[in-house]
Short mmCIF file of C-alpha atoms and ligand atoms in Angstrom, two decimals:
data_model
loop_
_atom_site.label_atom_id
_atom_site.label_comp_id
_atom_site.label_asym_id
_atom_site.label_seq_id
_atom_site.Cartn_x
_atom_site.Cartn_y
_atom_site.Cartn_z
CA UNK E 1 99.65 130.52 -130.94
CA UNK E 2 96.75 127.72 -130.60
CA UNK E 3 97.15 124.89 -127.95
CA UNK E 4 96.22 122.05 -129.54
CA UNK E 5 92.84 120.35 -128.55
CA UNK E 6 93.50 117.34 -126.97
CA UNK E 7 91.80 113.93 -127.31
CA UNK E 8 89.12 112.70 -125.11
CA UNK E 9 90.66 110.27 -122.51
CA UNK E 10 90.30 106.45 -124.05
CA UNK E 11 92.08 104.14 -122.18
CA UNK E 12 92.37 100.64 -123.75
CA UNK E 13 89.78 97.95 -122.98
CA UNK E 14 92.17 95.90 -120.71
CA UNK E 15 90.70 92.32 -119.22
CA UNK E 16 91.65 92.46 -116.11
CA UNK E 17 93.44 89.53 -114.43
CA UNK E 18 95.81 90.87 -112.16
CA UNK E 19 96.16 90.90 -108.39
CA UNK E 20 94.03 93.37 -108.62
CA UNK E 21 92.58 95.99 -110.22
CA UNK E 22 89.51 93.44 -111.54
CA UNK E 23 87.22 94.89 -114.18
CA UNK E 24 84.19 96.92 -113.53
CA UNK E 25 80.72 95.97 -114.70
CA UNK E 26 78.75 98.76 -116.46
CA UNK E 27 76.25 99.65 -113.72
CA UNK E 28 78.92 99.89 -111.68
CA UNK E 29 80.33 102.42 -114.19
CA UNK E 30 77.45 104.26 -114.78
CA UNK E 31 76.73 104.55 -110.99
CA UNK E 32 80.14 106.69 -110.97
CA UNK E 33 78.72 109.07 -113.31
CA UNK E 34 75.95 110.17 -111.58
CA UNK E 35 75.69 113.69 -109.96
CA UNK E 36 76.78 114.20 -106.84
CA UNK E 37 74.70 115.30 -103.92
CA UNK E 38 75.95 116.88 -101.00
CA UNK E 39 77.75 114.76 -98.16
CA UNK E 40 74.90 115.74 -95.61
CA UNK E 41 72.45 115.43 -98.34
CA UNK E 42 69.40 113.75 -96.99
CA UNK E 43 69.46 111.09 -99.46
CA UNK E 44 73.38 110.66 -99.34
CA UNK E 45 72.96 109.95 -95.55
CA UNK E 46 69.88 107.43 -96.56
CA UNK E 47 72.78 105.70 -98.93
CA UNK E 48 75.37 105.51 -96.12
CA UNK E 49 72.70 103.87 -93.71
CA UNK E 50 71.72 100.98 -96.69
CA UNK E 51 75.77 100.67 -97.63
CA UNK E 52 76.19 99.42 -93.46
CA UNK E 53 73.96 97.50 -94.06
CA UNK E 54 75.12 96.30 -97.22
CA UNK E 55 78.25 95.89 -96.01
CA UNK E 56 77.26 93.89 -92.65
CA UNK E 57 75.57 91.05 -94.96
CA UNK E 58 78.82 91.08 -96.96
CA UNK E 59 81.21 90.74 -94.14
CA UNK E 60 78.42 88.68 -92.10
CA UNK E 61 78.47 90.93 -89.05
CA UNK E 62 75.98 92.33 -86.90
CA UNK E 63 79.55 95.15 -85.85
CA UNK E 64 77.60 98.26 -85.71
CA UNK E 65 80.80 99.79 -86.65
CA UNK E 66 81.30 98.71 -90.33
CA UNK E 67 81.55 101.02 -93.21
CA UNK E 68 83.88 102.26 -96.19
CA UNK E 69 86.63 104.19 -95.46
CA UNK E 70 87.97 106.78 -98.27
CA UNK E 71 91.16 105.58 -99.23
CA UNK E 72 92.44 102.04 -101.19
CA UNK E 73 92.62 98.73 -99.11
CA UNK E 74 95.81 100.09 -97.88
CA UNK E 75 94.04 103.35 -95.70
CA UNK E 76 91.52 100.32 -94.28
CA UNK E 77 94.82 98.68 -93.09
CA UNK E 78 95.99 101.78 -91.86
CA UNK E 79 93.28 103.00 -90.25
CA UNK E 80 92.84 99.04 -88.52
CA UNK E 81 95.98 99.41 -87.10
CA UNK E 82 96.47 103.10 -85.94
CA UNK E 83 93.27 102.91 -84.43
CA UNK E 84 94.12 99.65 -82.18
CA UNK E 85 97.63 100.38 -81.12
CA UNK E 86 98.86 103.40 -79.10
CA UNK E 87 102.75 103.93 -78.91
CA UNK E 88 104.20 101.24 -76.80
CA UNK E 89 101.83 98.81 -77.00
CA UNK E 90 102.64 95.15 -78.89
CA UNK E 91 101.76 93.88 -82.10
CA UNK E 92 102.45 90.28 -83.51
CA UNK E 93 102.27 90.85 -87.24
CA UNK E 94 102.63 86.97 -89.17
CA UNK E 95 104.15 87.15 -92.59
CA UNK E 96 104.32 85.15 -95.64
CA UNK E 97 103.92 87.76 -98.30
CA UNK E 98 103.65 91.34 -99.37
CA UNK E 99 101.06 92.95 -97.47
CA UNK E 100 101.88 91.07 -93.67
CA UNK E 101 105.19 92.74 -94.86
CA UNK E 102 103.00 95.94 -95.03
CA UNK E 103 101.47 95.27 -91.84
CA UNK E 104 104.41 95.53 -90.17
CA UNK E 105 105.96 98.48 -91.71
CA UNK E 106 102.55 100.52 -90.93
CA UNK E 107 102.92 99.24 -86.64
CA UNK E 108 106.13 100.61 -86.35
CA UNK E 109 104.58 103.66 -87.99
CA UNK E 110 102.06 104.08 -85.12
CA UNK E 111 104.27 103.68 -82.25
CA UNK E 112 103.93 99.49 -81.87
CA UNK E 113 106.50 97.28 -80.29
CA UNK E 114 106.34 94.86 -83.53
CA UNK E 115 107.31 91.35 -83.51
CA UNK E 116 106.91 89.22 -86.52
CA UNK E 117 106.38 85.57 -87.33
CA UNK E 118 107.54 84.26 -90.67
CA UNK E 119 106.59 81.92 -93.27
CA UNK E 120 108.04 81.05 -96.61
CA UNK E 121 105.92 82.95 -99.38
CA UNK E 122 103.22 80.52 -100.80
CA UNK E 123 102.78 78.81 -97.25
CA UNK E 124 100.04 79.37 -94.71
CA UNK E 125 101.03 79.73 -91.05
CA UNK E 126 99.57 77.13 -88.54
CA UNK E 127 97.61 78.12 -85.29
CA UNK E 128 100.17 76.42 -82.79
CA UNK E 129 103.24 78.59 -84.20
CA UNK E 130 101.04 81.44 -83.73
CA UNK E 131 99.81 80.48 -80.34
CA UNK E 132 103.48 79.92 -79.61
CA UNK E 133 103.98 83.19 -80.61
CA UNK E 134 101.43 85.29 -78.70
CA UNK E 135 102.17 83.41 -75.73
CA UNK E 136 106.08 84.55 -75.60
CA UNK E 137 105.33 88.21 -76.99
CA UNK E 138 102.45 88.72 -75.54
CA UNK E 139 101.00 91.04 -77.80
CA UNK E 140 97.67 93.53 -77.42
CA UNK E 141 96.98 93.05 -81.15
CA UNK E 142 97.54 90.06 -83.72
CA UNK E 143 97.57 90.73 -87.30
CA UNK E 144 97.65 88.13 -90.24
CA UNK E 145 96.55 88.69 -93.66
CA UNK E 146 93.63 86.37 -94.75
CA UNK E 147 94.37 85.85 -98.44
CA UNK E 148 98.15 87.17 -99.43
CA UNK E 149 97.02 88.39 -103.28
CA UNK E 150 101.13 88.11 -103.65
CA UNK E 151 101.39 84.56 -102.71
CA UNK E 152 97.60 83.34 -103.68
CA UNK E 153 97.65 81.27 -100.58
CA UNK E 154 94.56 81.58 -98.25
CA UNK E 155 95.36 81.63 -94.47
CA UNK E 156 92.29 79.68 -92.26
CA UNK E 157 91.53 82.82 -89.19
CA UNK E 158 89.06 80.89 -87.24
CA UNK E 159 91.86 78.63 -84.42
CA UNK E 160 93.84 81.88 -84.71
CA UNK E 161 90.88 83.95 -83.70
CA UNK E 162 89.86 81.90 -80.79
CA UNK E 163 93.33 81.37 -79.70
CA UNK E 164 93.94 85.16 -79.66
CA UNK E 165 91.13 85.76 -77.38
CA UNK E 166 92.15 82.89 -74.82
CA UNK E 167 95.25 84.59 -74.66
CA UNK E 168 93.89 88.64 -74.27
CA UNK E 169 94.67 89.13 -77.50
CA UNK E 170 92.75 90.96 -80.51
CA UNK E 171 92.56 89.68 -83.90
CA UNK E 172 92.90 91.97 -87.22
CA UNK E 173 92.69 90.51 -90.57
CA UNK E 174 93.57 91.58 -93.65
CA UNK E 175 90.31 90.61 -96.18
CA UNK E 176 91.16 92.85 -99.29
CA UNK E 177 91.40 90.02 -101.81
CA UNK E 178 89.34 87.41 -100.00
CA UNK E 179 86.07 89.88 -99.40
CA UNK E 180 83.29 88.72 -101.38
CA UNK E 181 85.20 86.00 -103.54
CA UNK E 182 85.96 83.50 -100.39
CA UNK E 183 83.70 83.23 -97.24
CA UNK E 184 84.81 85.88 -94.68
CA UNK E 185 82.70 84.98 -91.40
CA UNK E 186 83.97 88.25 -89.18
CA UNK E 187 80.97 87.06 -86.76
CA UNK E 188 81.43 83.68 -87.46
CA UNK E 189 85.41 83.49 -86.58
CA UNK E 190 84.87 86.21 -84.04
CA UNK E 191 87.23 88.48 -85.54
CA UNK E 192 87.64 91.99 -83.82
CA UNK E 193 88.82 94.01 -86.69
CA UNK E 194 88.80 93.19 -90.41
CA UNK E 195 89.55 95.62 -93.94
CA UNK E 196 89.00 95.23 -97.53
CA UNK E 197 89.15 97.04 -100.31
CA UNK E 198 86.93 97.97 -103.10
CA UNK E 199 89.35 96.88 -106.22
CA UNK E 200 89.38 93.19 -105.72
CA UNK E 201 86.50 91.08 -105.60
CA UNK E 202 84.20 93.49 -105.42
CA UNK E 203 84.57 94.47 -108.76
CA UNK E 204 84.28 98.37 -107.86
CA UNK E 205 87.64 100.61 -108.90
CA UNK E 206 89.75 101.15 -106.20
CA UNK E 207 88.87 103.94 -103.47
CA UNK E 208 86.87 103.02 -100.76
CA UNK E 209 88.14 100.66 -97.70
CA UNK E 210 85.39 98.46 -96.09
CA UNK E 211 86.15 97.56 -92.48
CA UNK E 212 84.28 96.25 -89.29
CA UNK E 213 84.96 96.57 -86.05
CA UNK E 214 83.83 94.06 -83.11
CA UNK E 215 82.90 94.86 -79.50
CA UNK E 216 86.17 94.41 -77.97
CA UNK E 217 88.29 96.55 -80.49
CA UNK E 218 86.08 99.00 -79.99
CA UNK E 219 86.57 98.60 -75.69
CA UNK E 220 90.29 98.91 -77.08
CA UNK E 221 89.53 102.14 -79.04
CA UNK E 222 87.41 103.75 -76.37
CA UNK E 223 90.19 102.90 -73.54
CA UNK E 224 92.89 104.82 -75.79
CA UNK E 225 95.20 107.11 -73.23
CA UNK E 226 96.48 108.92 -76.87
CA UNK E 227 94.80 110.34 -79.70
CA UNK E 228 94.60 108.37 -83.26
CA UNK E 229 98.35 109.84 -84.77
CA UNK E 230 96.02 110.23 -88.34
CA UNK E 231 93.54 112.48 -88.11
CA UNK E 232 92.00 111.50 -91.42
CA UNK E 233 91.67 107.62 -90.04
CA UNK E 234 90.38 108.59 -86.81
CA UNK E 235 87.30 105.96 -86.03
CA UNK E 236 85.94 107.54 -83.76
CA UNK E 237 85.29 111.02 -86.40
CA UNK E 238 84.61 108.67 -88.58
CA UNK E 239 81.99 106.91 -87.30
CA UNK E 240 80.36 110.14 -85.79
CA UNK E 241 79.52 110.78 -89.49
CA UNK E 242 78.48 108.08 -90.48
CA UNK E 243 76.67 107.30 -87.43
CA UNK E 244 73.53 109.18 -85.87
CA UNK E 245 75.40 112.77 -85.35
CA UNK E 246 76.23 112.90 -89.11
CA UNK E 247 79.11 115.41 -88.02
CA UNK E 248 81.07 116.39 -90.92
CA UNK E 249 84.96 115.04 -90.69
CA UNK E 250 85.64 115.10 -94.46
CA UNK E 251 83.66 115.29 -97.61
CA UNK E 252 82.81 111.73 -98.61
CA UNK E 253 83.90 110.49 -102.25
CA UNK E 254 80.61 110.71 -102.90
CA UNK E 255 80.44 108.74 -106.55
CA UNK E 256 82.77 106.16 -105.16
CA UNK E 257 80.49 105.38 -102.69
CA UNK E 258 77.57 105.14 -105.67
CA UNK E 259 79.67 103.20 -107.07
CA UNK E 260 80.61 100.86 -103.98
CA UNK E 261 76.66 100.80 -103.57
CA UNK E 262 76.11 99.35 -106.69
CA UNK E 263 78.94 96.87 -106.60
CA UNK E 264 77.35 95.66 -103.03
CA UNK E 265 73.75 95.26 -104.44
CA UNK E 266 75.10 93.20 -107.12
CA UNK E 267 77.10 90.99 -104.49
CA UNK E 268 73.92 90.69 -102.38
CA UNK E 269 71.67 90.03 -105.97
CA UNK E 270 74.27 87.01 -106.91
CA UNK E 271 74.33 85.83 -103.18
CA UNK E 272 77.17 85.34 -101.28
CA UNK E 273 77.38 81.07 -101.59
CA UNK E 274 76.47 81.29 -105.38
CA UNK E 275 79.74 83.89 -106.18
CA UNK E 276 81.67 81.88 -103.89
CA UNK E 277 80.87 78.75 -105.77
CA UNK E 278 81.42 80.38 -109.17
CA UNK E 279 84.85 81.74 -108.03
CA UNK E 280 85.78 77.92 -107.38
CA UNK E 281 83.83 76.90 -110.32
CA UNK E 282 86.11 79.26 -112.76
CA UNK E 283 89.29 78.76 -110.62
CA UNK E 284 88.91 74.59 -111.15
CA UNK E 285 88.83 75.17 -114.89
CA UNK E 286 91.55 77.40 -114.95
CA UNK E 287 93.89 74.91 -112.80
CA UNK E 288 92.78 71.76 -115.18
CA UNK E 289 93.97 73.97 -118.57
CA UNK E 290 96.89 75.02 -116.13
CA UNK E 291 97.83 71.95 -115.71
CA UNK E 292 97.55 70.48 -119.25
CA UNK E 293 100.05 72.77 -120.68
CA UNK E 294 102.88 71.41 -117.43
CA UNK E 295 102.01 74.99 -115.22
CA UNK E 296 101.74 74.08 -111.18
CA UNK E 297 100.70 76.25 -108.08
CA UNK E 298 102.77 78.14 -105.72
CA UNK E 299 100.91 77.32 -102.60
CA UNK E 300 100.02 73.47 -101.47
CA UNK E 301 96.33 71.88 -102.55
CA UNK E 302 94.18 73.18 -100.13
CA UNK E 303 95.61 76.43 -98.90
CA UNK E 304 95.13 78.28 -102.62
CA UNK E 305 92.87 81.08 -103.46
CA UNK E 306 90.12 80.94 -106.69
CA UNK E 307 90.28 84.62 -106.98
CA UNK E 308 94.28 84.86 -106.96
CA UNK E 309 96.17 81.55 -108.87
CA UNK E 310 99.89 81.91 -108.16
CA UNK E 311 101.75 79.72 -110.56
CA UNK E 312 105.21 79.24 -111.16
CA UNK E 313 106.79 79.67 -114.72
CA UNK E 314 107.88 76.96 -116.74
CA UNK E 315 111.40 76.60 -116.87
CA UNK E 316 112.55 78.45 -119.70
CA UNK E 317 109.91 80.95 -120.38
CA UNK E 318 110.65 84.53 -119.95
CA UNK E 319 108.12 86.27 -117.63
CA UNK E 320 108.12 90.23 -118.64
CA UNK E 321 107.89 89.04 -122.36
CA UNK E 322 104.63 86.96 -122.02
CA UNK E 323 103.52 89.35 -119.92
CA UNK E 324 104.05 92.26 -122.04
CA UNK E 325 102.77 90.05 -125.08
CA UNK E 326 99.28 89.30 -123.08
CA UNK E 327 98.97 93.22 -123.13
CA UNK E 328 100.04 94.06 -126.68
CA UNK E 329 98.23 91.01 -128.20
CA UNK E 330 94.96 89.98 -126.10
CA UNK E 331 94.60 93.25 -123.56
CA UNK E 332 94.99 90.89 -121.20
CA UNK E 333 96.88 92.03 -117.75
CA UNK E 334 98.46 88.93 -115.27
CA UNK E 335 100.86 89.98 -112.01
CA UNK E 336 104.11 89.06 -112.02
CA UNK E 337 105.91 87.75 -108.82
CA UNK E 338 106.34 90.09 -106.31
CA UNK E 339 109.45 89.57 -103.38
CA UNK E 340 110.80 86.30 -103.41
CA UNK E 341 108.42 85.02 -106.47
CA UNK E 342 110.16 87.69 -108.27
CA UNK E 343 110.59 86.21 -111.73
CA UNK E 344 109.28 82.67 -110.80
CA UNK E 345 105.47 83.02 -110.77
CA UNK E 346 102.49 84.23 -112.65
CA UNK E 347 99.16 85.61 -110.56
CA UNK E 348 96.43 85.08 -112.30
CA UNK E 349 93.00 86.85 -111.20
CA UNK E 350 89.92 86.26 -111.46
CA UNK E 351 87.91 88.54 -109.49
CA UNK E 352 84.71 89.22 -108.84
CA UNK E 353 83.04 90.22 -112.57
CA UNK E 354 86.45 88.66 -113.61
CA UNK E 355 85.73 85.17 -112.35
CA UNK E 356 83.78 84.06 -115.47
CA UNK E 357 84.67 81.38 -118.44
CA UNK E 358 85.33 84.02 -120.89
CA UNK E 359 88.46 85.37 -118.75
CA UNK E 360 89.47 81.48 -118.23
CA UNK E 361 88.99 80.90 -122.51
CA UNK E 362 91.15 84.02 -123.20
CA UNK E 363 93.88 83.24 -120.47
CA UNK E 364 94.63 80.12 -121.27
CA UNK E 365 94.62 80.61 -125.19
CA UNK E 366 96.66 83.37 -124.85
CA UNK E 367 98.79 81.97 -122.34
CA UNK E 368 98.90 78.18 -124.70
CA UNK E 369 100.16 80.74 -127.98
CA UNK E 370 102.72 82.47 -125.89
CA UNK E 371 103.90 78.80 -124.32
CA UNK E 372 104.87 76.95 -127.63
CA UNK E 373 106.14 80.20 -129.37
CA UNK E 374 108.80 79.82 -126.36
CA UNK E 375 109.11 76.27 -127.36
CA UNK E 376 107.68 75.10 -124.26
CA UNK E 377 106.20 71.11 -124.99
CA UNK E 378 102.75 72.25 -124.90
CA UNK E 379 99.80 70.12 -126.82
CA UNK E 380 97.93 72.33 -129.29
CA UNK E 381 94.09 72.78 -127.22
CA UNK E 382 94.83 70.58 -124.51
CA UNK E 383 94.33 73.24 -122.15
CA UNK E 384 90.83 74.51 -123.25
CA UNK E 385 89.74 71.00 -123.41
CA UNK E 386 90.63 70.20 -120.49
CA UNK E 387 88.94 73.69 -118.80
CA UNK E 388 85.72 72.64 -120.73
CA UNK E 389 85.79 69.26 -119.01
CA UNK E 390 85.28 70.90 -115.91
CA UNK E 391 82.55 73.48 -117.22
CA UNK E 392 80.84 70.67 -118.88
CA UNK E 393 80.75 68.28 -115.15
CA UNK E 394 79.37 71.58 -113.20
CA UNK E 395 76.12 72.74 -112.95
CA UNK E 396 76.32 75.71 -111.99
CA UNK E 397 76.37 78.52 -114.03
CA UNK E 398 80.04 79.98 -114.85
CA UNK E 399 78.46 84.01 -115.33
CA UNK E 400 77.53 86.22 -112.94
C1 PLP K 1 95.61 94.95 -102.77
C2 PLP K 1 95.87 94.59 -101.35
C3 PLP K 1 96.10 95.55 -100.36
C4 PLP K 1 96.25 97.00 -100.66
O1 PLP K 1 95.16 97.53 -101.27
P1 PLP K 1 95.31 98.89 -102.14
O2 PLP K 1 93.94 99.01 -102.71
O3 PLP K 1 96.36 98.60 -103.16
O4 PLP K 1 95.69 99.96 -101.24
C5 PLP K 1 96.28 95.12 -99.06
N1 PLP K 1 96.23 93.82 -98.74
C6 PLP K 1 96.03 92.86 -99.67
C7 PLP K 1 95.98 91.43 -99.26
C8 PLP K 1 95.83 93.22 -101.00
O5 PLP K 1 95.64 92.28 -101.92
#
């Protein structure tokens, strides 16, 4: 008997706009195929020096503790949190979506006395509830999520920081979705611990974990009575490896972090301001076609993220079957509602190599077709024109 030879892996050319994963650009690709070198290679240890310091422009800290941890966004939050609570000690988790939700579950993990502050999904909390907050719980660690990819609302950290602080508090955000598509100051804001991911809008695939950590979480991580419950998210082994005693913990994904190299160099090429300003740029068009075709915003004017546009569904329109038809038709991948927007709301991506006109031209056609075959009062091209009216008043290029 013969096995059969199988077929060479080719998985379909999806575009990418989704909550994440965001499409890769080809150096970014080709960076993964490299060969590996050893993890105590000479020039592997040269990489993991220039990726700091990559990532310290990116993040806008001087923290010498900031590098990628191996994992997806979710081991950055994990290893945030385990790292800066000890059983017993409080954390004040704020939710209003998914992944403050996560927060929470991942404190009780390691031992915290959680307490939670809630908003309704789509809505941004303001500093005076949370002030309220950490003044009656008292807590040694605050944690809020920065942009909530399953609500598309973006959550100002700056009052909250400095509020935390005047009140002996630490401040972790969550920066997966907003890192490198919306200004993230951790200097700036004075934020003492802060994790991303590598999926988003950096445009790399998911695997690595940035994160930073300030002076006084690391005071909090030095004055630890208990050992770090995860061995594998332990800062402190971490950061002996990737700091001067290079002391093997675990073997690094090496080609990931090529890969996560190459996706930072192309941040830095672009510039920070410029990608933030084409994120906004593309986002604009895609709310003006939006909006010609009836199609409005979960979260208020104001508090909404370029990189994540949560809208709600027309009334009428059934959500799996668009979404399904976007695949089967265009290759084109949107979320769905998560929670509460279960049902009621589209997210829309555009990330990082995603934010560009051609993902905004191929949404909203697709999107326009699938519309009026539902029999939704949609005007044929209203949308597009009304996206090019925006391209056509900017001057800034819509590319990276
Ligand atoms: C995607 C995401 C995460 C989790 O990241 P994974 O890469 O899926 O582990 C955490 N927080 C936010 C806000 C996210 O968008």
């Amino acid at each position: 008997m013969t096995t059969p030879a199988s077929k060479p892996l080719d998985p379909s050319p999806r575009v990418l706009l989704g909550p994440g994963p965001s499409n890769v650009p080809p150096r970014v690709l080709s960076a993964l195929g490299m060969p590996p070198v050893g993890h105590l290679d000479p020039e592997f240890v040269a990489l993991m020096d220039e990726m700091q310091g990559m990532l310290r422009r990116v993040f806008r800290t001087e923290n010498p503790m900031t590098l990628a941890v191996s994992g997806t966004g979710s081991a950055g939050m994990e290893a945030v949190v385990a790292n800066l609570v000890e059983p017993g000690d409080r954390m004040l988790v704020c939710v209003n979506g998914v992944f403050g939700g996560r927060m929470v579950d991942v404190a009780g993990r390691c031992g915290a006395e959680v307490s939670r502050i809630d908003r309704p999904w789509g809505e941004v909390f303001d500093p005076s509830e949370v002030e309220a907050a950490i003044k009656a719980h008292r807590p040694k660690l605050v944690g809020i999520v920065h942009a909530e990819t399953s609500t598309g609302a973006l959550q100002p950290v700056d009052e909250i920081a400095r509020i935390a602080h005047e009140n002996g508090a630490l401040l972790a955000i969550d920066a997966v979705t907003s890192l490198a598509g919306v200004p993230v100051e951790v200097d700036g804001w004075d934020v003492d611990a802060v994790y991303s991911g590598t999926q988003k809008c950096l445009s790399c695939p998911p695997g690595l974990a940035p994160v930073s950590f300030g002076p006084r979480a690391m005071e909090a991580i030095k004055a630890r009575k208990t050992k770090v419950q995860s061995w594998y998210l332990d800062m402190t082994l971490i950061g002996r490896y990737w700091g001067s005693d290079r002391l093997y913990h675990h073997t690094a994904p090496i080609n990931m972090n090529y890969a996560l190299r190459e996706a930072l160099a192309i941040v830095l090429e672009e510039g920070l301001d410029a990608r933030f300003a084409r994120h906004l740029l593309n986002a604009q068009a895609l709310a003006a076609g939006l909006k010609a075709m009836g199609i409005d915003y979960v979260p208020a004017e104001g508090h909404r993220l370029p990189q994540l546009n949560c809208v709600t569904i027309p009334e009428g329109v059934d959500d799996l079957a668009v979404r399904k038809r976007l695949l089967s038709e265009w290759n084109v991948e949107i979320g769905g509602g998560l929670g509460d927007l279960k049902g009621k709301a589209w997210r829309i991506g555009l990330m990082g190599y995603g934010s560009r006109r051609e993902s905004v031209t191929l949404v909203l056609s697709a999107l326009e077709t699938c519309l009026r075959d539902a029999g939704a009062p949609v005007e044929p091209g209203a949308a597009l024109a009304s996206s090019a009216e925006v391209y056509a008043g900017s001057p800034a290029a819509s590319t990276a």
